[in-house]
mmCIF file of C-alpha atoms and ligand atoms in Angstrom:
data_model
loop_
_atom_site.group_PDB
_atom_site.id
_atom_site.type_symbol
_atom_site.label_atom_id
_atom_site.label_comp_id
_atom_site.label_asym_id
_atom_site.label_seq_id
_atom_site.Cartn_x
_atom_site.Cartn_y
_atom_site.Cartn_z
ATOM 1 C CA UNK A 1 6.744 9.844 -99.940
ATOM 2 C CA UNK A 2 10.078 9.491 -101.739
ATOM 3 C CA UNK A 3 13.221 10.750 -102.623
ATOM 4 C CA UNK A 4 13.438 11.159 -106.478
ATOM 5 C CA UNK A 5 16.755 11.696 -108.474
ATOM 6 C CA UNK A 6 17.470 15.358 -109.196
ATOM 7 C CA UNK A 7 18.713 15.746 -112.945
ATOM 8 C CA UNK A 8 21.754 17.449 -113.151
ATOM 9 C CA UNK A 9 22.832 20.847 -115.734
ATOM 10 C CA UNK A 10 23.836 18.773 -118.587
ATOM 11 C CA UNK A 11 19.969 16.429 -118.952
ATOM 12 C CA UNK A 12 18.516 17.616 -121.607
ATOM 13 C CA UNK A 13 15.184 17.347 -120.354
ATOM 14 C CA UNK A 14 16.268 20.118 -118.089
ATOM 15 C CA UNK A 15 15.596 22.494 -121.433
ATOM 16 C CA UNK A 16 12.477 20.892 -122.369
ATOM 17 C CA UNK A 17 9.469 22.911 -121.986
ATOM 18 C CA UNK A 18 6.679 21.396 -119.316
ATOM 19 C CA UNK A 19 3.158 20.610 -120.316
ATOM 20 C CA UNK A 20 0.461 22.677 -118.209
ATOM 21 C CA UNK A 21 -1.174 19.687 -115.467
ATOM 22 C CA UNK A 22 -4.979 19.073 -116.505
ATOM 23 C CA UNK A 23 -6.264 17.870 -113.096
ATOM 24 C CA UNK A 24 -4.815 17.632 -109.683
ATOM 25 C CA UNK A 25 -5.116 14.225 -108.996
ATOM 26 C CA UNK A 26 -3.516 11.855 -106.447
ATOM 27 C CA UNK A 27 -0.648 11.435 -109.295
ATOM 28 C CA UNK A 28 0.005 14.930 -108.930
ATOM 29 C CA UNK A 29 -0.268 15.059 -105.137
ATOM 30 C CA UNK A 30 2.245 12.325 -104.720
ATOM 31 C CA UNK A 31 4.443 13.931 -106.560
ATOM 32 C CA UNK A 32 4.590 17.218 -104.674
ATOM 33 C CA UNK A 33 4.778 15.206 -102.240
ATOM 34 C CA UNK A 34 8.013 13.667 -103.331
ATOM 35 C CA UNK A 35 9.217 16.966 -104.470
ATOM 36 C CA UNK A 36 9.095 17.770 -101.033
ATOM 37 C CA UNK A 37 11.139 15.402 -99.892
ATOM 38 C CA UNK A 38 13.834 15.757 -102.356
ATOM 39 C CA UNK A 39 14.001 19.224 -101.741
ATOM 40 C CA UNK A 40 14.471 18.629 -98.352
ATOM 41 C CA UNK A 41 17.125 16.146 -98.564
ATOM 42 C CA UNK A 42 18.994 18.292 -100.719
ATOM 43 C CA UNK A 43 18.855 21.618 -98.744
ATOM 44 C CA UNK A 44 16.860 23.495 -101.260
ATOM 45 C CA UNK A 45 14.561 26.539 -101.583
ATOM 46 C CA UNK A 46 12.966 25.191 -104.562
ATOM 47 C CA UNK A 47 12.781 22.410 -106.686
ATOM 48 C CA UNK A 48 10.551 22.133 -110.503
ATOM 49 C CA UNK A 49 9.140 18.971 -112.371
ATOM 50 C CA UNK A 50 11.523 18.865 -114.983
ATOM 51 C CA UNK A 51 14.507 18.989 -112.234
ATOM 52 C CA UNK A 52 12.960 15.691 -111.194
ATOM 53 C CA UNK A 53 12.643 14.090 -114.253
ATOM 54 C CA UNK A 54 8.753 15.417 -114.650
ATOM 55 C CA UNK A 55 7.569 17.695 -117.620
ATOM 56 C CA UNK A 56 4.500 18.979 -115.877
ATOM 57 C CA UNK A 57 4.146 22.664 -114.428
ATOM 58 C CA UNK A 58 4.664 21.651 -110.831
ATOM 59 C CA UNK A 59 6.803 23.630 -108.308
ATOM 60 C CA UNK A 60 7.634 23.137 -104.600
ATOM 61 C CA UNK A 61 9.503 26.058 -102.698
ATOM 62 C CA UNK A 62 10.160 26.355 -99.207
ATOM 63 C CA UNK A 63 12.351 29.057 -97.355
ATOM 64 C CA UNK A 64 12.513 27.655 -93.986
ATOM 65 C CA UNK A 65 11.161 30.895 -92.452
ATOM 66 C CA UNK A 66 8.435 28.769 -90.286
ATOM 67 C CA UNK A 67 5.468 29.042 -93.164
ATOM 68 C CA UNK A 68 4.317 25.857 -94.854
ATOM 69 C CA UNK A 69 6.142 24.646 -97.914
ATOM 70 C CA UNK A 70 4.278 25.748 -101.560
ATOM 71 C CA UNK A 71 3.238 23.420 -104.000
ATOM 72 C CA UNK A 72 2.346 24.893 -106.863
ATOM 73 C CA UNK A 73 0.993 23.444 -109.761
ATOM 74 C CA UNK A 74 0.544 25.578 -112.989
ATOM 75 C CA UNK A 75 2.473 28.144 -111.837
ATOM 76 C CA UNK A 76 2.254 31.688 -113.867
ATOM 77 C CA UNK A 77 3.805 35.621 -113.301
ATOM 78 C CA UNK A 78 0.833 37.233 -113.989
ATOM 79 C CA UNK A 79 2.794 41.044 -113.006
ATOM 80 C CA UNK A 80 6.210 41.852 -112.284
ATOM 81 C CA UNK A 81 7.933 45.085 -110.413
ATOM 82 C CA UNK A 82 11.552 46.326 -109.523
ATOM 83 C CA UNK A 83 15.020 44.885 -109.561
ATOM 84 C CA UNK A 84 16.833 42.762 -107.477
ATOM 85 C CA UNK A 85 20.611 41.784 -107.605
ATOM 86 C CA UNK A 86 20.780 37.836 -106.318
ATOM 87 C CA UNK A 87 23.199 35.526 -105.757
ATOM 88 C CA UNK A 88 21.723 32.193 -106.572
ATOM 89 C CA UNK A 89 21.919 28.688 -107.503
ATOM 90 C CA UNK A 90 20.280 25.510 -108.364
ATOM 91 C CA UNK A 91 19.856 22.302 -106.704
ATOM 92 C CA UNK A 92 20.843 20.804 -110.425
ATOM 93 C CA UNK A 93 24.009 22.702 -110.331
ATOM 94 C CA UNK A 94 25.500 21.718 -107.160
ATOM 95 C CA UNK A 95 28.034 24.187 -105.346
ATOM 96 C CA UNK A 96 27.519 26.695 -108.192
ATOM 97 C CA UNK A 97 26.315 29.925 -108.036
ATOM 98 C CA UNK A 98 25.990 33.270 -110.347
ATOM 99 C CA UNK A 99 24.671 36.856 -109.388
ATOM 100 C CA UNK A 100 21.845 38.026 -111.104
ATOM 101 C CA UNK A 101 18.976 40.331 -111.642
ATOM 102 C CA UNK A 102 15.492 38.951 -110.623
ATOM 103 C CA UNK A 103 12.273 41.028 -110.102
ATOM 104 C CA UNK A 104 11.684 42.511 -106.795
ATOM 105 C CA UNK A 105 8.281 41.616 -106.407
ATOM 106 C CA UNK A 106 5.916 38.849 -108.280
ATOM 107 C CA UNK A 107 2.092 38.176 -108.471
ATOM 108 C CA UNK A 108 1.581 34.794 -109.383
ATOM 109 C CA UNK A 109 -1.343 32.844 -110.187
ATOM 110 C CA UNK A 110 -1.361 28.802 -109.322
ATOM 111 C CA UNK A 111 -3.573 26.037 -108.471
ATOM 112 C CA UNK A 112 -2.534 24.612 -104.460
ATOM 113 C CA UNK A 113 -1.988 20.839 -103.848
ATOM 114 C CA UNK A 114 -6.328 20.757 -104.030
ATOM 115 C CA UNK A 115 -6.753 22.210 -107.403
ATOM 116 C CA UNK A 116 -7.931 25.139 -105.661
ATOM 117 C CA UNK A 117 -7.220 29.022 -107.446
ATOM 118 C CA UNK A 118 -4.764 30.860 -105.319
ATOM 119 C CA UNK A 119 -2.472 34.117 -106.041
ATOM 120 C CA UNK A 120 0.373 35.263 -104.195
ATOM 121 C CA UNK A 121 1.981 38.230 -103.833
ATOM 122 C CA UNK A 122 5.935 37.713 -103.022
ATOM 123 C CA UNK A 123 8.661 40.119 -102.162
ATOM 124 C CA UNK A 124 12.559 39.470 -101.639
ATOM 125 C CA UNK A 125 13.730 35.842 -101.868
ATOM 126 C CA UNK A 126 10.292 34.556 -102.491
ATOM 127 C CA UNK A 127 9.950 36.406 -105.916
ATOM 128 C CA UNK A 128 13.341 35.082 -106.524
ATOM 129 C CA UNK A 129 12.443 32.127 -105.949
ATOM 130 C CA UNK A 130 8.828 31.867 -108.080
ATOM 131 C CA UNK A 131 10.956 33.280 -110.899
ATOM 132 C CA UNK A 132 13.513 31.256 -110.648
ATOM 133 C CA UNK A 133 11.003 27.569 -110.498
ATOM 134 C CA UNK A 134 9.069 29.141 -113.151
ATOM 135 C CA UNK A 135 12.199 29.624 -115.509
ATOM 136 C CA UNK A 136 12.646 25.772 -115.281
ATOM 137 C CA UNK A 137 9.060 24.906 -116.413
ATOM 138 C CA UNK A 138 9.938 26.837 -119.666
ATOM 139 C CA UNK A 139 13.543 24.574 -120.167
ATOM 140 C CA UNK A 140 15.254 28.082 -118.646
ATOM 141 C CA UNK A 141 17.892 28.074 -116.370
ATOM 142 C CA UNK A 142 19.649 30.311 -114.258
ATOM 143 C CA UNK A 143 22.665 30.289 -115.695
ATOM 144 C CA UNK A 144 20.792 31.346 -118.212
ATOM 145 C CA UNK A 145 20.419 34.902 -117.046
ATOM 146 C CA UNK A 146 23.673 35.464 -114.775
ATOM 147 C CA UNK A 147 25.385 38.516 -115.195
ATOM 148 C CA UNK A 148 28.526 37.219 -117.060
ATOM 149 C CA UNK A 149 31.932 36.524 -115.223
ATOM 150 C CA UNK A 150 29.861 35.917 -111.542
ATOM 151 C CA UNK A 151 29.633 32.483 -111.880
ATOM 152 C CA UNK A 152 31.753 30.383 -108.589
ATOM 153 C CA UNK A 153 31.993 27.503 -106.633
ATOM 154 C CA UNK A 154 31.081 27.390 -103.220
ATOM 155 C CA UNK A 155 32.615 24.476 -101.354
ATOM 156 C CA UNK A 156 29.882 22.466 -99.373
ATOM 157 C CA UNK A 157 32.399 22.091 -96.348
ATOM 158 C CA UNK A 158 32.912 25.607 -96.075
ATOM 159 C CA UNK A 159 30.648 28.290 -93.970
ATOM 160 C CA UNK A 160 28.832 30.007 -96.696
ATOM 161 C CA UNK A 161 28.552 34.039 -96.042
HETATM 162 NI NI1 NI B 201 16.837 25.380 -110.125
#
């Protein structure tokens, strides 16, 4: 388990597209693993390959809300439904954030951490979240989609909300 360095908005491999992962293998493990970590470290909900330097279709999301962390590898919305306005930002664009519209609700498709099928159905922060991991594996990012004119700076030392 290790730390990695997160890329930051102006990497260009932040806009390259990631290449689907052909077996889960220990590689792959240890890298969730260590996308784990860095999320962690950095107070994040999420956290994709590319943001780590990694063009494979590998996500990591946890939400703190007591359930296990997700690794997801292969990620893919296979349905979509509703609106949601977000404010939201990116562990690659520290202190920034932008209000957008995500879906309300996603159905993804994924293989887990054991290469195993599994589909989720996600509501709330959760879609946002999928979406916004998934974006990343297709170079997309979310100031990509913010509605213009939203986007601000949130000082770290400050209470947020
Ligand atoms: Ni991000």
């Amino acid at each position: 388990m290790a730390i990695r360095q997160i890329r930051l908005e102006n990497d260009e491999i932040l806009r390259k597209r990631s290449r689907e992962v052909e077996e889960v293998d220990d590689r792959i493990k240890e890298l969730l693993d260590d996308m784990i970590d860095t999320m962690h470290e950095y107070n994040g909900v999420g956290l994709a390959g590319p943001q780590v330097g990694i063009l494979k279709r590998v996500i990591v999301i946890d939400l703190y809300d007591g359930n296990l962390p997700l690794k997801l590898v292969n990620p893919k919305i296979i349905k979509q439904k509703g609106e949601q306005e977000v404010d939201e930002g990116c562990l690659s664009f520290p202190n920034e954030y932008a209000k957008m519209i995500r879906p309300a609700e996603v159905t993804v498709e994924a293989l887990d951490e054991n290469g195993k099928k599994v589909k989720i159905k996600a509501e709330g922060l959760l879609a946002q979240a999928l979406s916004h991991e998934i974006d990343h594996l297709d170079g997309i990012l979310f100031v990509d989609k913010m509605i213009p004119g939203t986007l601000h700076y949130v000082d770290p030392n400050e209470e947020e909300k």
